[in-house]
mmCIF file of C-alpha atoms and ligand atoms in Angstrom:
data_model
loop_
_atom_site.group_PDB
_atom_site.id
_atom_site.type_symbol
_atom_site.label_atom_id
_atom_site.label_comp_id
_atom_site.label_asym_id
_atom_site.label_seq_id
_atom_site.Cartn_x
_atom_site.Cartn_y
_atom_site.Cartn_z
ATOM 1 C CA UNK A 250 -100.911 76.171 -38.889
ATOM 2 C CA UNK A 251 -101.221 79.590 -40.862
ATOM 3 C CA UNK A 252 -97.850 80.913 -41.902
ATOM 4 C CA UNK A 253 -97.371 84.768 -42.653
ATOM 5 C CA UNK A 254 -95.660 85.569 -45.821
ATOM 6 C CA UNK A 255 -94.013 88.835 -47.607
ATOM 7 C CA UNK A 256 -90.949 90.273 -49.667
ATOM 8 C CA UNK A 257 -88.635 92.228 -47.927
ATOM 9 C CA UNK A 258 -90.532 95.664 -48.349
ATOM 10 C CA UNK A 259 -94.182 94.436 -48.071
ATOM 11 C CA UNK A 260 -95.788 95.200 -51.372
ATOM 12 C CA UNK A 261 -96.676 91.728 -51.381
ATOM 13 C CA UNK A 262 -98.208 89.505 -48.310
ATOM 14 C CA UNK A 263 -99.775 86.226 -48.179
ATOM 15 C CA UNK A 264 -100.382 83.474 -46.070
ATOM 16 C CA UNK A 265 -100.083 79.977 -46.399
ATOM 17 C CA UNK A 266 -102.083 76.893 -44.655
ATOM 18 C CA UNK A 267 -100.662 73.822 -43.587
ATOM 19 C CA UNK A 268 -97.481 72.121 -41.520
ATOM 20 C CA UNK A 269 -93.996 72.421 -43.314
ATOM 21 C CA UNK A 270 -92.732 68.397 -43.126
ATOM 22 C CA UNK A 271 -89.941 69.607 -45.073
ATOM 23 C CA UNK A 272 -88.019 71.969 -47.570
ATOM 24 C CA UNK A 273 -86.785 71.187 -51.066
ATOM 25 C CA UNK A 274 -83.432 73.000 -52.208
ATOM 26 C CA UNK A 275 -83.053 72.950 -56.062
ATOM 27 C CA UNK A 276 -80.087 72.821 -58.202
ATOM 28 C CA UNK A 277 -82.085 74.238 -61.151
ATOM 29 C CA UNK A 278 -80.984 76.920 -62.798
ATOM 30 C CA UNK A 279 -83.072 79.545 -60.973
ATOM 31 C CA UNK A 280 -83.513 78.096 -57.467
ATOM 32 C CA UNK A 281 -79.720 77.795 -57.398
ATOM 33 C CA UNK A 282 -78.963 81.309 -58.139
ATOM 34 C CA UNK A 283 -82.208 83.001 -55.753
ATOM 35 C CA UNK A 284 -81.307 80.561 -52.748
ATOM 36 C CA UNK A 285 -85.117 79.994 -52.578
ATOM 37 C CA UNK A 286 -85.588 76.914 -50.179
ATOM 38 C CA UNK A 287 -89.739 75.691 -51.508
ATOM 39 C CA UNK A 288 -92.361 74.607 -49.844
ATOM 40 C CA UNK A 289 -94.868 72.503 -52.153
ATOM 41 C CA UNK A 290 -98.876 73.435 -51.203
ATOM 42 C CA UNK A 291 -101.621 73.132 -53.517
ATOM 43 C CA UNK A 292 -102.737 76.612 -54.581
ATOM 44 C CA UNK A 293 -105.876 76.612 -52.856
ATOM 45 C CA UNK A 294 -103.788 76.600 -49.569
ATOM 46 C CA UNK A 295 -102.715 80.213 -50.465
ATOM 47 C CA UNK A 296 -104.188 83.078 -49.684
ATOM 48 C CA UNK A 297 -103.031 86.636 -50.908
ATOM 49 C CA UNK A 298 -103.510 89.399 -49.223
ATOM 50 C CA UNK A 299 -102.126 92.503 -51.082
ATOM 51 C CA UNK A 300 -103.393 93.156 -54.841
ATOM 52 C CA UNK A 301 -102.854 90.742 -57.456
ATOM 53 C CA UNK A 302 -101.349 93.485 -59.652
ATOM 54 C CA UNK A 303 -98.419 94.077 -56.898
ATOM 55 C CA UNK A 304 -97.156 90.996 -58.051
ATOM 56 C CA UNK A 305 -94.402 90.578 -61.166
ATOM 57 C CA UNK A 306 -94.105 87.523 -62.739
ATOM 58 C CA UNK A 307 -91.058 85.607 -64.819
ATOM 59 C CA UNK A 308 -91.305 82.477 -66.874
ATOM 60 C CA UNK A 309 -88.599 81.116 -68.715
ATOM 61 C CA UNK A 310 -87.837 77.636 -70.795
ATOM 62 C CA UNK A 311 -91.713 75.882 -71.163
ATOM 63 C CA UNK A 312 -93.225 79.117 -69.353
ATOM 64 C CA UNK A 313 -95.440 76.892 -67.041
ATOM 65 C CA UNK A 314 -94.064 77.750 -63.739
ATOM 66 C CA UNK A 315 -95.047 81.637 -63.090
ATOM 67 C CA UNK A 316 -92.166 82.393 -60.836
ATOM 68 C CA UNK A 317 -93.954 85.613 -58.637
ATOM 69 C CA UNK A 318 -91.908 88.307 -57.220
ATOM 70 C CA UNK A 319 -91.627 91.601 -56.239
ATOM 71 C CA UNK A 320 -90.672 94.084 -58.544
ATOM 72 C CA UNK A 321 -89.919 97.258 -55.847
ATOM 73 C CA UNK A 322 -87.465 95.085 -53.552
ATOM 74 C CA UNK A 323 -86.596 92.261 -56.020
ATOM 75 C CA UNK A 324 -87.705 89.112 -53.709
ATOM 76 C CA UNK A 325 -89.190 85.690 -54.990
ATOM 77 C CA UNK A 326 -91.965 85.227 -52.707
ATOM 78 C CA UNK A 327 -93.867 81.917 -54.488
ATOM 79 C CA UNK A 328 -93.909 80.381 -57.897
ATOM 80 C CA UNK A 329 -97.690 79.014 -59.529
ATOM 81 C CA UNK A 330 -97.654 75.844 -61.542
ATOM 82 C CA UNK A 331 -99.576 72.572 -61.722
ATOM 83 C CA UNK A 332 -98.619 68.761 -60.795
ATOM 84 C CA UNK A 333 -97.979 66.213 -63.177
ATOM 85 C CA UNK A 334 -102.278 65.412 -62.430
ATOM 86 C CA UNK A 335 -102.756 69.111 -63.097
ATOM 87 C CA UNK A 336 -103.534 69.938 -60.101
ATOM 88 C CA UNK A 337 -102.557 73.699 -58.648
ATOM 89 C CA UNK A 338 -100.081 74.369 -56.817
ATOM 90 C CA UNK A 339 -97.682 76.719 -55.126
ATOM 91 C CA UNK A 340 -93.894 76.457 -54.034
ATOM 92 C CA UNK A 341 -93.725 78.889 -51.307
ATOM 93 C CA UNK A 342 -90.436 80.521 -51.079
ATOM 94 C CA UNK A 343 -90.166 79.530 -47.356
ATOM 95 C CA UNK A 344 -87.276 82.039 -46.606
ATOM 96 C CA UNK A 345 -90.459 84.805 -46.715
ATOM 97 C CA UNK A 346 -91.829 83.214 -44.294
ATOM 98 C CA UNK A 347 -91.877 84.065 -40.337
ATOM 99 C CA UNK A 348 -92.197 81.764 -37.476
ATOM 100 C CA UNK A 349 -90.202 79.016 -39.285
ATOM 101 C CA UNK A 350 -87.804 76.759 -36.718
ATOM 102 C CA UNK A 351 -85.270 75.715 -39.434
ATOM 103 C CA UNK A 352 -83.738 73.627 -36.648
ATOM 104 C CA UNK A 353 -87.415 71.181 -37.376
ATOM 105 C CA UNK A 354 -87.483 71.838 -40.805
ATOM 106 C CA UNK A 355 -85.433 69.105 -42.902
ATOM 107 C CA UNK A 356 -83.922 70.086 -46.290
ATOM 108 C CA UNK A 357 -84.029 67.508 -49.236
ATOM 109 C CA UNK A 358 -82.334 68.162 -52.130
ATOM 110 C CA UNK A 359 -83.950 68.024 -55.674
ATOM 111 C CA UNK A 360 -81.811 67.614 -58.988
ATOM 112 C CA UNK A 361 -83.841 70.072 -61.504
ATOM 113 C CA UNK A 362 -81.550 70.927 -63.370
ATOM 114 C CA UNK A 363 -81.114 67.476 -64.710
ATOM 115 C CA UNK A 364 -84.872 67.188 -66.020
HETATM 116 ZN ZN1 ZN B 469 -91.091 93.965 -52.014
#
């Protein structure tokens, strides 16, 4: 399955490959204030397709999650990071995302902002 991404106004559009088992809401002090629900892929498994440079990116606290969004209509469309094997990886903001049927997709909740 190939998912079709944006932000609201379309500056910047990816896709993503792969099936959506589930959605992780985090109590962190970002995810909680965005409302991002994320979808965990491994980086290779997204594809951009508007510039590179249409992107914006914030880091806060150890900087090693780029958190991407769009600086024209303000949306959070993925963050960039690595796994605790270093491995790359995305967390799709799945909200951007068409096609989804939230009524398959399960929601598990993930304490960050206790680590
Ligand atoms: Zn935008």
């Amino acid at each position: 399955m190939v998912y079709q991404g944006s932000c609201h106004c379309g500056q910047i559009g990816f896709e993503v490959e792969g099936d959506i088992e589930h959605v992780i809401e985090c109590n962190c002090s970002i995810c909680s204030k965005r409302g991002s629900l994320l979808w965990f892929v491994p980086r290779q498994q997204l594809r951009l397709l508007t510039p590179e440079q249409n992107l914006s990116t914030y880091t806060f606290h150890t900087g090693r999650i780029k958190h991407r969004f769009c600086a024209r209509c303000g949306i959070h469309t993925f963050g960039e990071g690595t796994d605790p094997s270093g491995r790359a990886m995305a967390a799709i903001n799945a909200r951007c995302l068409e096609g989804i049927d939230w009524s398959r997709v399960s929601t598990k909740h993930f304490d960050g902002r206790s680590l």
